[in-house]
Short mmCIF file of C-alpha atoms and ligand atoms in Angstrom, two decimals:
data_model
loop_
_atom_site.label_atom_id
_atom_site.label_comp_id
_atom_site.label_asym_id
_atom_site.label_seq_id
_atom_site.Cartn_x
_atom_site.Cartn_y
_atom_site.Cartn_z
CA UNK A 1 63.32 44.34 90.30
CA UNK A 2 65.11 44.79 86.73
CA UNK A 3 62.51 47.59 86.21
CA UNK A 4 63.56 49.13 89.16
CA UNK A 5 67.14 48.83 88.23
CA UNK A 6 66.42 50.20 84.97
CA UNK A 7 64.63 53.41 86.23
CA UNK A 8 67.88 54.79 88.07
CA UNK A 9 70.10 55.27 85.27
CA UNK A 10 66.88 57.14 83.24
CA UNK A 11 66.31 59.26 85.80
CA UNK A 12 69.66 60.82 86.23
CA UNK A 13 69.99 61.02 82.94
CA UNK A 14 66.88 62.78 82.14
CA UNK A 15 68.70 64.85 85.59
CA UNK A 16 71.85 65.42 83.64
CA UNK A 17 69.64 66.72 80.45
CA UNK A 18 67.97 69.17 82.82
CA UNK A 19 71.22 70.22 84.45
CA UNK A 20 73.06 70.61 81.34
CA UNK A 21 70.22 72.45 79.87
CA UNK A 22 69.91 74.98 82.85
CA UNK A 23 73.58 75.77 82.56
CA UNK A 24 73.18 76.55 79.11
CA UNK A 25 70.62 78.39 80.08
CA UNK A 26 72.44 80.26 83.03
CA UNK A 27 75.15 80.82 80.47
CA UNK A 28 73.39 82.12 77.89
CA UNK A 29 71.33 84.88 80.04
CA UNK A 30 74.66 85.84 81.72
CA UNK A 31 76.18 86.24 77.95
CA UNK A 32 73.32 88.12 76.52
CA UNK A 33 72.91 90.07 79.38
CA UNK A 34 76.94 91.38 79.25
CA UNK A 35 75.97 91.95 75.67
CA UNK A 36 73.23 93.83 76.95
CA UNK A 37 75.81 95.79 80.00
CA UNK A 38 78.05 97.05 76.97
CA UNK A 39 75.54 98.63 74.90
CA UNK A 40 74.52 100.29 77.72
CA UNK A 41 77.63 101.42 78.21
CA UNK A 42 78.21 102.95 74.64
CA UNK A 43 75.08 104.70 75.03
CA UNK A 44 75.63 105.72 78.11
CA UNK A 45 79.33 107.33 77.02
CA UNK A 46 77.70 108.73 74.44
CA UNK A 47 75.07 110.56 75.59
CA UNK A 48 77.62 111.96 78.87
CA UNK A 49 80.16 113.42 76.35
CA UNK A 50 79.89 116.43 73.88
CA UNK A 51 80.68 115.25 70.35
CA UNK A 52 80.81 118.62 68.03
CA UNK A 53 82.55 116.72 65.58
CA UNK A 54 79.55 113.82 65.42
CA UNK A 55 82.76 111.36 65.49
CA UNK A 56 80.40 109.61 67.65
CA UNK A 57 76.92 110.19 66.15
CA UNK A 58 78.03 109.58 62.65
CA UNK A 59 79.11 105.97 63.61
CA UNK A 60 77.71 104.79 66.87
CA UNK A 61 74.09 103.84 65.95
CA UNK A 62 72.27 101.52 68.04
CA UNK A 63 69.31 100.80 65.52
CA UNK A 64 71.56 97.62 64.01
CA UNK A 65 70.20 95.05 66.65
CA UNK A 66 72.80 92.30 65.21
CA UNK A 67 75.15 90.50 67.49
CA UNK A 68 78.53 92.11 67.09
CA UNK A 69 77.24 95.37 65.40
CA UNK A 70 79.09 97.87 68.13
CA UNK A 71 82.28 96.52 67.59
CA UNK A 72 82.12 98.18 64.74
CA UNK A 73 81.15 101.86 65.86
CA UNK A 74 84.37 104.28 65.60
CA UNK A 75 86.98 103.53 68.67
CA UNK A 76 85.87 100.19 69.51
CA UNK A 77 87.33 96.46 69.83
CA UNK A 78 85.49 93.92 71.16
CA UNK A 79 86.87 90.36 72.19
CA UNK A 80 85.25 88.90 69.16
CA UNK A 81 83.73 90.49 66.57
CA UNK A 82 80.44 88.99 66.60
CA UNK A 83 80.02 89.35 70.30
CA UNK A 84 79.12 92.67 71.76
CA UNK A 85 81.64 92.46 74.47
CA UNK A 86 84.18 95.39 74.51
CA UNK A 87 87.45 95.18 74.73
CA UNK A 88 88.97 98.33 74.05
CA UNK A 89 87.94 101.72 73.55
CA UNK A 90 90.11 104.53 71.98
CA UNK A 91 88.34 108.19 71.23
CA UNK A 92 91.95 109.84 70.94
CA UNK A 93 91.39 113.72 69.62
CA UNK A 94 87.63 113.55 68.90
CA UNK A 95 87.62 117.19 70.46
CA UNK A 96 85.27 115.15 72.94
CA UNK A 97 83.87 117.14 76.03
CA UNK A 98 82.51 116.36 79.57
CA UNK A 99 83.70 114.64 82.88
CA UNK A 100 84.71 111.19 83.30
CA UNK A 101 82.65 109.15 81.26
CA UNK A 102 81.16 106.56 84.50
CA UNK A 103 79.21 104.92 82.01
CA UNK A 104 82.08 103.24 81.17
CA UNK A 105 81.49 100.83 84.03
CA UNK A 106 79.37 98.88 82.52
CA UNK A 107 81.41 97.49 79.34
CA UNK A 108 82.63 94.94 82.72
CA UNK A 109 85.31 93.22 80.27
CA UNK A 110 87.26 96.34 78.89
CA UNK A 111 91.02 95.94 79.46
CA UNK A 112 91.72 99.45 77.76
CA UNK A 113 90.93 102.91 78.08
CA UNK A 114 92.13 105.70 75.70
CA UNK A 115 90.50 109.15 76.16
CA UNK A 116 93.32 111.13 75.52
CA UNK A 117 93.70 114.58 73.51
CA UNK A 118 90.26 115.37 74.21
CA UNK A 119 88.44 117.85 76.49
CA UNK A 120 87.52 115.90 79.97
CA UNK A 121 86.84 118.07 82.09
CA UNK A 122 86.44 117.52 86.38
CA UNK A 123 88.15 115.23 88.84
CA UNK A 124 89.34 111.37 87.92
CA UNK A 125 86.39 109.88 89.95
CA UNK A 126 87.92 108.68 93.61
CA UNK A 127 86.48 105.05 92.94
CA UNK A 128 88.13 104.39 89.75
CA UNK A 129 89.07 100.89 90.30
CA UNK A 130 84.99 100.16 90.50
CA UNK A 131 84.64 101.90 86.79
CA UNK A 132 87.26 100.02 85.15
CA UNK A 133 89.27 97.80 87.81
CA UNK A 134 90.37 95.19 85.00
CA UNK A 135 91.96 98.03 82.26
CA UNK A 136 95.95 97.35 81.24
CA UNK A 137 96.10 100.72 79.46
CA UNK A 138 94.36 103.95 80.91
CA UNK A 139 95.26 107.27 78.85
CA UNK A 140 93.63 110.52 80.17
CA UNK A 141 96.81 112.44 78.71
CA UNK A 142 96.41 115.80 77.12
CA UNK A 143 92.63 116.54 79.00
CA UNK A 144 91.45 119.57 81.29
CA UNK A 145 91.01 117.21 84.51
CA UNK A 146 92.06 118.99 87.93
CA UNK A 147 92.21 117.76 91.23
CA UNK A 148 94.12 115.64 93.04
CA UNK A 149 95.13 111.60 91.92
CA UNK A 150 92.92 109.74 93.39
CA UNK A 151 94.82 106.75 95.69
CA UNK A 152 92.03 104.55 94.39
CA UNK A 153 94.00 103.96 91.22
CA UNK A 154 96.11 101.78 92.85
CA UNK A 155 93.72 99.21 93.17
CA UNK A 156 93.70 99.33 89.45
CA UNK A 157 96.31 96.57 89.92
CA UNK A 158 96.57 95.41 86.01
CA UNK A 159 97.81 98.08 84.84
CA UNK A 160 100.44 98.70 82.24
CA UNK A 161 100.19 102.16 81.25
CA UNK A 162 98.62 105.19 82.90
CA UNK A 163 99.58 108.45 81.48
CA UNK A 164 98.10 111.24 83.25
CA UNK A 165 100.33 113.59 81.69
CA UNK A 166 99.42 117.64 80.56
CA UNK A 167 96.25 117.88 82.79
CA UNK A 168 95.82 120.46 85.52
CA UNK A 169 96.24 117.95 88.37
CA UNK A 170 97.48 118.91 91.78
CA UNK A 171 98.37 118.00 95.01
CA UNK A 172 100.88 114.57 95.98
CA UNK A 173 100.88 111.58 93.78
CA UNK A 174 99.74 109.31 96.02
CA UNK A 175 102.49 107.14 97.18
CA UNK A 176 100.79 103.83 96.88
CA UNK A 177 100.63 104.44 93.00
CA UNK A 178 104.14 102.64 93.80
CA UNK A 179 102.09 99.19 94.51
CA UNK A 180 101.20 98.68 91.02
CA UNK A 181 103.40 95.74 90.15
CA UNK A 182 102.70 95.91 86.20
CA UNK A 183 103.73 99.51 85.94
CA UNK A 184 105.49 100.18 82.48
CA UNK A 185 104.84 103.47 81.83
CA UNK A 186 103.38 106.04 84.18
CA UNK A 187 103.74 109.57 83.08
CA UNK A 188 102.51 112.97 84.74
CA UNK A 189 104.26 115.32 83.32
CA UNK A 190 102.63 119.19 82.20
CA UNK A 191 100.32 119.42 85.56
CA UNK A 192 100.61 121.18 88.79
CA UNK A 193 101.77 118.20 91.46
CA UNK A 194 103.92 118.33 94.10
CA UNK A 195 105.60 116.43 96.64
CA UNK A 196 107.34 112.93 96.36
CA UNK A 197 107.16 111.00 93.13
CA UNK A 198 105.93 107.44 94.05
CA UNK A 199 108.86 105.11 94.27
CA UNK A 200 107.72 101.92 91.54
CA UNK A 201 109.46 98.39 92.03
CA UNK A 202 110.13 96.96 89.40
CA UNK A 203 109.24 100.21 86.33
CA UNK A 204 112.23 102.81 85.89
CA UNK A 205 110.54 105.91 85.39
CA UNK A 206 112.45 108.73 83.00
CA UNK A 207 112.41 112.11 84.77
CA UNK A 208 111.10 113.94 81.61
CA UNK A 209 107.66 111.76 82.58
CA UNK A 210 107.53 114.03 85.57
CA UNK A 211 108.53 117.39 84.12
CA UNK A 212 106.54 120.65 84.05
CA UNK A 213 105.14 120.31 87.49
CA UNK A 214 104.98 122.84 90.34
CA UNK A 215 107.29 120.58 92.68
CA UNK A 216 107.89 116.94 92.44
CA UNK A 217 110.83 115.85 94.15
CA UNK A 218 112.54 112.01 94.76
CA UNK A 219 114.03 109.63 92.31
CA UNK A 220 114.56 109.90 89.44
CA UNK A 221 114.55 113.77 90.30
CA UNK A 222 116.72 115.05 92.64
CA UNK A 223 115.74 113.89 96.44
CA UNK A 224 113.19 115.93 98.51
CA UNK A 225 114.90 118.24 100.74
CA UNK A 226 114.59 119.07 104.50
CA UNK A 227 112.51 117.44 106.44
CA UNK A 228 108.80 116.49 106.09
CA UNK A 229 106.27 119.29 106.23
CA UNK A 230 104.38 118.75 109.30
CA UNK A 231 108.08 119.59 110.85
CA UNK A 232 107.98 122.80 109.24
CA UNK A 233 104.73 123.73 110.07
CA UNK A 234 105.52 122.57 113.51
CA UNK A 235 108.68 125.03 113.36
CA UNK A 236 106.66 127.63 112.40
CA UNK A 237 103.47 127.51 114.14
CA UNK A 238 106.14 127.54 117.39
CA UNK A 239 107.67 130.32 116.27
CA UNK A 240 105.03 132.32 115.77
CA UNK A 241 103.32 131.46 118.89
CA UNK A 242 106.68 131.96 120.58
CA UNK A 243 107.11 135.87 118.97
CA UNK A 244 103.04 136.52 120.04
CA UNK A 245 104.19 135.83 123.52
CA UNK A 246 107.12 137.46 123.39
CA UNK A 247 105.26 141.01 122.04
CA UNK A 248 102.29 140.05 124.33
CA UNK A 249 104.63 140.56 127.27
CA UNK A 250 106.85 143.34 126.28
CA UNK A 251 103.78 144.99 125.73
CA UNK A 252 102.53 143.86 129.48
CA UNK A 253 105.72 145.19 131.22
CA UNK A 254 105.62 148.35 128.49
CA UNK A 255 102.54 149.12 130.50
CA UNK A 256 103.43 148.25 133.92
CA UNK A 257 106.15 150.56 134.06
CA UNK A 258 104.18 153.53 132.55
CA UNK A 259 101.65 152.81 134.62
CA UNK A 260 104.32 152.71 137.65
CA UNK A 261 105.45 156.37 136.05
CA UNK A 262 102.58 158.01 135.63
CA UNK A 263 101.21 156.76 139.20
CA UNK A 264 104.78 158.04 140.60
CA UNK A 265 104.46 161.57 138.97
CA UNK A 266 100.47 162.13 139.57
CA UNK A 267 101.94 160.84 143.58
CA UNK A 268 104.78 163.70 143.25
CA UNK A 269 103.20 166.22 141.52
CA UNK A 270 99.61 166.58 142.66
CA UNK A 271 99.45 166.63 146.42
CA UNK A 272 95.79 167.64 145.91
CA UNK A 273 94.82 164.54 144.66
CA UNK A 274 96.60 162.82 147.05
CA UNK A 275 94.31 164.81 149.37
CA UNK A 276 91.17 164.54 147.50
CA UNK A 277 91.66 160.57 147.87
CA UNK A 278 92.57 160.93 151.50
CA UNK A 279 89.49 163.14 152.39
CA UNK A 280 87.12 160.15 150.04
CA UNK A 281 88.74 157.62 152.82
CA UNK A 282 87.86 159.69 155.70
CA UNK A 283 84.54 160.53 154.61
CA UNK A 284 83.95 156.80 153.62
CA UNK A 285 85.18 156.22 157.08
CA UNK A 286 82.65 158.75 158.69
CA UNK A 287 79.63 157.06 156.97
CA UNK A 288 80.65 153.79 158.11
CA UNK A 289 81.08 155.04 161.67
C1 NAG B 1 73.83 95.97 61.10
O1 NAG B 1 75.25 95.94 61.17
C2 NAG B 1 75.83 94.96 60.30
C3 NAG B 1 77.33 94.96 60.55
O2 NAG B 1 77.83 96.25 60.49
C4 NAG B 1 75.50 95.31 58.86
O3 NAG B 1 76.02 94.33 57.98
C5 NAG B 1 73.98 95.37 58.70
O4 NAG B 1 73.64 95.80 57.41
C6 NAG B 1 73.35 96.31 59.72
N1 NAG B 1 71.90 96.24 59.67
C7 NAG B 1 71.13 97.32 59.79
C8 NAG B 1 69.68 97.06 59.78
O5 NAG B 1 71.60 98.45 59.91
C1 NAG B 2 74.74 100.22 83.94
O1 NAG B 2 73.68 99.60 83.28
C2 NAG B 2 72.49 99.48 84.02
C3 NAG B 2 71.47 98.77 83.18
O2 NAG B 2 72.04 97.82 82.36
C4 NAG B 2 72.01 100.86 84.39
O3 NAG B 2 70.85 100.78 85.20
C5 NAG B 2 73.08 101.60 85.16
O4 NAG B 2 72.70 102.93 85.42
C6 NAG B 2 74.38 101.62 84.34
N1 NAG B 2 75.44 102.23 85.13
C7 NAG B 2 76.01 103.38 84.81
C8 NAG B 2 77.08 103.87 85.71
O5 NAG B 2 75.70 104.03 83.82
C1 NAG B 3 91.38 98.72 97.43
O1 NAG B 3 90.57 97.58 97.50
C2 NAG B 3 90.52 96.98 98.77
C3 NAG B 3 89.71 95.71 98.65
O2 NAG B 3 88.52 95.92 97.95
C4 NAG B 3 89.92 97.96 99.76
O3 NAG B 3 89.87 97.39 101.04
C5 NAG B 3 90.77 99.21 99.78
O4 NAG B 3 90.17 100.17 100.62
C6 NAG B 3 90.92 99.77 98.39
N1 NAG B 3 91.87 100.86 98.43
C7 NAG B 3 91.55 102.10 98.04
C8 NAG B 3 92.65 103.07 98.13
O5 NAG B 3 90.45 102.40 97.64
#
């Protein structure tokens, strides 16, 4: 009975042991294996952008299999410096070239992202919050991307600072920009937008952060004027139809009466055909008879 008593206790802990050691276990793989996500994601940077100054290839070699060794490579912070866990990457004015690096998705703990005063090229890709959904700091300033802001970016709800600023963007800024609750500085000035600035809650935005576009309007510029632009189209879609009518049936009656004239005149002045016709009707009449 005391044996019996005494097995309990052994087995759970020899239970507990096994427990404990499978969450190490658990833990470990998951850690090794986000090790694993961010080299990836170096390389994978790497090998999507032109580097024609080897910024990158003179310092971001993956040979060094040691725990910690990227955070070492040119541009890059990690959260400790013998884990391979990014935290930041900043490749300011490497003369870097090629579209939005998408690569970067898998560095899953990076809280910044500085790209700027290089030459990206392309759209800012439309599901930006699932490449890096957890960044504070995103700087794409100074680059060659087009297109229009994508209104996935407001799901990018941590961030601080986006600065969009001397691209070739066009199009609105998408309102809902104005939902990002952490805003500090948000700049898009030197592109080609237009339409209403986004309206932010708590940031004050300084105009000159909006200057050099092709037609942003709304605090803190001066307020969009007139009324929205389906209105105008509306105006002058009816307009136009209205004048088509209009010439459709000037033309119409234009016609009617010249018609009305020249039936009049061929009635006055050529009895013979009036004849001709007459002598058609009787001779229809005769074959019918
Ligand atoms: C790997 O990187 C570490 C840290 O930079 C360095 O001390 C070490 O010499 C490197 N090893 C190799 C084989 O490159
Ligand atoms: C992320 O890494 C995995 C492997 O670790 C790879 O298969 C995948 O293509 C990478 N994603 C991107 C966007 O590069
Ligand atoms: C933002 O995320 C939510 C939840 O994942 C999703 O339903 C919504 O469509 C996203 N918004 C945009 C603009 O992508």
């Amino acid at each position: 009975m005391t044996s019996h008593h005494m097995r309990m206790p052994v087995n759970s802990r020899a239970l507990a042991v096994l427990i404990d050691g499978f969450v190490w276990l658990l833990l470990g793989t998951s850690l090794s294996y986000a090790s694993v996500n961010d080299i990836t994601c170096l390389r994978t940077i790497q090998a999507s952008l032109e580097d024609p100054l080897n910024y990158l290839s003179s310092s971001w070699n993956f040979n060094n299999g040691t725990e910690g060794y990227i955070c070492k490579f040119t541009g890059i912070e990690c959260w400790h410096p013998d884990e391979n866990k990014v935290l930041n990457i900043r490749l300011s004015g490497m003369e870097l070239k090629g579209e939005f690096p998408v690569g970067v998705s898998n560095c899953t703990s990076l809280t910044g992202l500085d790209l700027s005063n290089n030459n990206i090229y392309g759209t800012i890709p439309s599901n930006i919050s699932k490449l890096v959904g957890f960044v504070t700091t995103l700087d794409l300033s100074s680059n060659n991307l087009s297109g229009e802001i994508p209104v996935n970016l407001s799901n990018c709800s941590y961030l601080n600072v986006l600065k969009l600023d001397s691209n070739q963007l066009t199009g609105q800024i998408p309102a809902e920009l104005g939902l990002l609750g952490r805003i500090k500085t948000f700049s898009v000035a030197n592109n080609r937008l237009t339409g209403q600035v986004p309206q932010f809650g708590n940031a004050s935005i300084p105009a000159e952060n909006y200057a050099n576009n092709a037609g942003l309007c709304g605090a803190p510029l001066p307020l969009c004027r007139g009324p929205p632009k389906k209105t105008h189209t509306g105006v002058i879609v009816g307009a136009a139809v209205g004048g088509v009518t209009l010439a459709v049936l000037a033309v119409l009656i234009a016609m009617l009466f010249c018609k009305r004239r020249v039936s009049k005149k061929k009635k006055e002045d050529d009895p013979e055909g009036n004849k001709w016709a007459k002598s058609i009707k009787g001779a229809k009449g005769i074959k019918a008879s």
